[in-house]
Amino acid sequence: MFTSVLMIEKPLSPEDVEFVTTLHGDETISFVVLMQPRGDQADVLLRAIDDVAFGELKEASQEGDVPEGADARRPAELALEHSLAALRAQGSQATGRVVEEHPLDGLKAVVDEAGADEVIVLTEPHYVEEFFHRDWASRARHKVGVPVLKLFAHSE
């Protein structure tokens, strides 16, 4: 069985589930999902700049209204439960957890523990972080010892 560590920051959409479960053809995939709640790791200013870059001015002005830190824990748990159920419904094995520390801090240990074959980073585009190679995928490539695939999440 092929094992992927899947790093996400929002619930998987049906398109995302279809995409990640069919990446390797008919091979059965086991997922270890790491869900990062919004918080200090995703700076409000950087998120607002990304929103402006996308032309989403309304979203940029509302960045301060989005729950962060401890207030973001329950929404993250619900997003993880939804995502795990969706992956399982497609026939994949799936476990996961909400990661409150920076998601890259324990990534190598998760990859080693799961015997993962790859890491998939599925996020919204983050232009500022990507430009400076500070996004999760760029940073993970230097830490984990397995291929890291960066995919953009489908918008709702």
C-alpha positions as a Markdown table, in Angstrom:
| # | Residue | x | y | z |
|---|---|---|---|---|
| 1 | Met | 0.0 | 0.0 | 0.0 |
| 2 | Phe | 1.2 | 3.5 | -0.9 |
| 3 | Thr | 1.3 | 5.9 | 2.1 |
| 4 | Ser | 1.0 | 9.7 | 1.8 |
| 5 | Val | 1.2 | 12.3 | 4.5 |
| 6 | Leu | -1.3 | 15.0 | 3.4 |
| 7 | Met | -0.9 | 18.5 | 4.9 |
| 8 | Ile | -4.0 | 20.6 | 4.6 |
| 9 | Glu | -5.3 | 23.9 | 6.0 |
| 10 | Lys | -9.0 | 23.6 | 5.2 |
| 11 | Pro | -11.5 | 20.8 | 4.7 |
| 12 | Leu | -11.0 | 18.7 | 1.5 |
| 13 | Ser | -13.5 | 19.5 | -1.2 |
| 14 | Pro | -14.9 | 16.6 | -3.3 |
| 15 | Glu | -12.6 | 17.6 | -6.1 |
| 16 | Asp | -9.6 | 17.5 | -3.8 |
| 17 | Val | -10.5 | 14.1 | -2.5 |
| 18 | Glu | -10.9 | 12.8 | -6.1 |
| 19 | Phe | -7.6 | 14.3 | -7.1 |
| 20 | Val | -5.5 | 12.9 | -4.2 |
| 21 | Thr | -7.1 | 9.5 | -4.2 |
| 22 | Thr | -6.5 | 9.0 | -7.9 |
| 23 | Leu | -2.9 | 10.4 | -8.1 |
| 24 | His | -1.5 | 6.9 | -8.2 |
| 25 | Gly | -4.0 | 5.2 | -10.5 |
| 26 | Asp | -5.7 | 2.2 | -9.0 |
| 27 | Glu | -3.2 | 1.7 | -6.2 |
| 28 | Thr | -4.8 | 1.8 | -2.7 |
| 29 | Ile | -3.5 | 4.8 | -0.7 |
| 30 | Ser | -3.3 | 5.2 | 3.0 |
| 31 | Phe | -3.3 | 8.9 | 4.2 |
| 32 | Val | -2.0 | 10.5 | 7.3 |
| 33 | Val | -3.7 | 13.9 | 7.3 |
| 34 | Leu | -2.2 | 16.8 | 9.2 |
| 35 | Met | -4.6 | 19.7 | 9.6 |
| 36 | Gln | -3.2 | 23.1 | 10.6 |
| 37 | Pro | -5.7 | 25.4 | 12.2 |
| 38 | Arg | -5.4 | 29.1 | 11.5 |
| 39 | Gly | -3.1 | 30.8 | 13.9 |
| 40 | Asp | 0.3 | 32.4 | 14.4 |
| 41 | Gln | 1.9 | 30.3 | 11.6 |
| 42 | Ala | -0.2 | 32.0 | 9.0 |
| 43 | Asp | 0.5 | 35.7 | 9.5 |
| 44 | Val | -2.6 | 37.9 | 9.0 |
| 45 | Leu | -0.7 | 40.4 | 6.9 |
| 46 | Leu | 0.6 | 37.6 | 4.5 |
| 47 | Arg | -2.9 | 36.2 | 4.2 |
| 48 | Ala | -4.3 | 39.7 | 3.4 |
| 49 | Ile | -1.5 | 40.2 | 0.7 |
| 50 | Asp | -2.5 | 36.9 | -0.9 |
| 51 | Asp | -6.1 | 38.0 | -0.9 |
| 52 | Val | -5.3 | 41.3 | -2.6 |
| 53 | Ala | -3.1 | 39.4 | -5.1 |
| 54 | Phe | -6.1 | 37.3 | -6.0 |
| 55 | Gly | -8.3 | 40.4 | -6.3 |
| 56 | Glu | -10.3 | 39.2 | -3.2 |
| 57 | Leu | -10.5 | 42.6 | -1.5 |
| 58 | Lys | -13.5 | 41.7 | 0.7 |
| 59 | Glu | -11.6 | 38.7 | 2.1 |
| 60 | Ala | -8.5 | 40.8 | 2.7 |
| 61 | Ser | -10.5 | 43.2 | 4.8 |
| 62 | Gln | -12.0 | 40.4 | 6.9 |
| 63 | Glu | -8.8 | 38.5 | 7.8 |
| 64 | Gly | -8.9 | 39.9 | 11.3 |
| 65 | Asp | -12.4 | 38.3 | 11.8 |
| 66 | Val | -11.3 | 34.8 | 11.2 |
| 67 | Pro | -10.9 | 32.7 | 14.4 |
| 68 | Glu | -7.2 | 31.9 | 15.3 |
| 69 | Gly | -5.3 | 30.1 | 17.9 |
| 70 | Ala | -7.5 | 28.3 | 20.5 |
| 71 | Asp | -10.7 | 29.6 | 18.8 |
| 72 | Ala | -9.6 | 27.8 | 15.6 |
| 73 | Arg | -9.2 | 24.4 | 17.2 |
| 74 | Arg | -12.8 | 23.2 | 17.0 |
| 75 | Pro | -13.3 | 24.3 | 13.3 |
| 76 | Ala | -10.0 | 22.5 | 12.5 |
| 77 | Glu | -11.2 | 19.3 | 14.2 |
| 78 | Leu | -14.4 | 19.4 | 12.3 |
| 79 | Ala | -12.5 | 20.0 | 9.0 |
| 80 | Leu | -10.2 | 17.1 | 9.8 |
| 81 | Glu | -13.2 | 14.8 | 10.6 |
| 82 | His | -14.9 | 15.8 | 7.3 |
| 83 | Ser | -11.7 | 15.2 | 5.3 |
| 84 | Leu | -11.0 | 11.8 | 6.8 |
| 85 | Ala | -14.6 | 10.7 | 6.2 |
| 86 | Ala | -14.4 | 11.8 | 2.6 |
| 87 | Leu | -11.1 | 10.0 | 2.0 |
| 88 | Arg | -12.5 | 6.8 | 3.6 |
| 89 | Ala | -15.6 | 7.0 | 1.5 |
| 90 | Gln | -13.3 | 6.9 | -1.6 |
| 91 | Gly | -11.8 | 3.6 | -0.3 |
| 92 | Ser | -8.6 | 5.0 | 1.2 |
| 93 | Gln | -7.4 | 4.4 | 4.7 |
| 94 | Ala | -7.1 | 7.7 | 6.6 |
| 95 | Thr | -6.0 | 8.8 | 10.0 |
| 96 | Gly | -5.0 | 12.2 | 11.1 |
| 97 | Arg | -4.6 | 14.9 | 13.7 |
| 98 | Val | -4.8 | 18.6 | 14.2 |
| 99 | Val | -1.3 | 20.1 | 14.4 |
| 100 | Glu | -1.1 | 23.1 | 16.7 |
| 101 | Glu | 2.6 | 23.6 | 16.6 |
| 102 | His | 4.2 | 24.5 | 13.2 |
| 103 | Pro | 3.3 | 21.6 | 10.9 |
| 104 | Leu | 6.8 | 21.2 | 9.7 |
| 105 | Asp | 8.3 | 20.7 | 13.2 |
| 106 | Gly | 7.2 | 17.1 | 13.5 |
| 107 | Leu | 6.8 | 16.2 | 9.8 |
| 108 | Lys | 10.0 | 14.1 | 9.6 |
| 109 | Ala | 8.8 | 12.0 | 12.6 |
| 110 | Val | 5.3 | 11.5 | 11.1 |
| 111 | Val | 6.9 | 10.5 | 7.7 |
| 112 | Asp | 9.2 | 8.0 | 9.5 |
| 113 | Glu | 6.5 | 6.7 | 11.8 |
| 114 | Ala | 4.0 | 6.1 | 9.0 |
| 115 | Gly | 6.7 | 4.8 | 6.6 |
| 116 | Ala | 5.3 | 7.4 | 4.1 |
| 117 | Asp | 6.3 | 7.3 | 0.5 |
| 118 | Glu | 5.5 | 10.9 | -0.1 |
| 119 | Val | 4.2 | 14.2 | 1.4 |
| 120 | Ile | 1.4 | 16.0 | -0.4 |
| 121 | Val | 1.0 | 19.7 | 0.6 |
| 122 | Leu | -2.5 | 20.8 | -0.5 |
| 123 | Thr | -3.1 | 24.5 | 0.2 |
| 124 | Glu | -4.4 | 27.7 | -1.2 |
| 125 | Pro | -1.7 | 29.7 | -3.1 |
| 126 | His | 0.4 | 31.8 | -0.8 |
| 127 | Tyr | 2.2 | 34.1 | -3.2 |
| 128 | Val | 4.5 | 35.9 | -0.7 |
| 129 | Glu | 5.6 | 32.7 | 1.0 |
| 130 | Glu | 6.1 | 30.9 | -2.3 |
| 131 | Phe | 8.1 | 33.7 | -3.8 |
| 132 | Phe | 10.6 | 33.5 | -0.9 |
| 133 | His | 10.4 | 29.6 | -0.8 |
| 134 | Arg | 9.0 | 29.8 | 2.8 |
| 135 | Asp | 5.8 | 27.8 | 2.0 |
| 136 | Trp | 5.3 | 24.4 | 3.5 |
| 137 | Ala | 6.3 | 22.4 | 0.4 |
| 138 | Ser | 9.5 | 24.3 | -0.2 |
| 139 | Arg | 10.5 | 23.9 | 3.4 |
| 140 | Ala | 9.4 | 20.3 | 3.7 |
| 141 | Arg | 11.6 | 19.2 | 0.7 |
| 142 | His | 14.7 | 19.9 | 2.9 |
| 143 | Lys | 13.4 | 17.9 | 5.9 |
| 144 | Val | 11.6 | 14.7 | 5.0 |
| 145 | Gly | 13.7 | 12.5 | 2.7 |
| 146 | Val | 10.7 | 11.6 | 0.5 |
| 147 | Pro | 9.2 | 13.3 | -2.5 |
| 148 | Val | 7.1 | 16.4 | -1.7 |
| 149 | Leu | 4.2 | 17.2 | -4.0 |
| 150 | Lys | 2.6 | 20.7 | -3.9 |
| 151 | Leu | -1.0 | 20.9 | -5.0 |
| 152 | Phe | -3.4 | 23.8 | -4.9 |
| 153 | Ala | -6.7 | 23.2 | -3.2 |
| 154 | His | -9.9 | 23.6 | -5.2 |
| 155 | Ser | -11.9 | 26.7 | -4.3 |
| 156 | Glu | -15.4 | 26.3 | -3.1 |
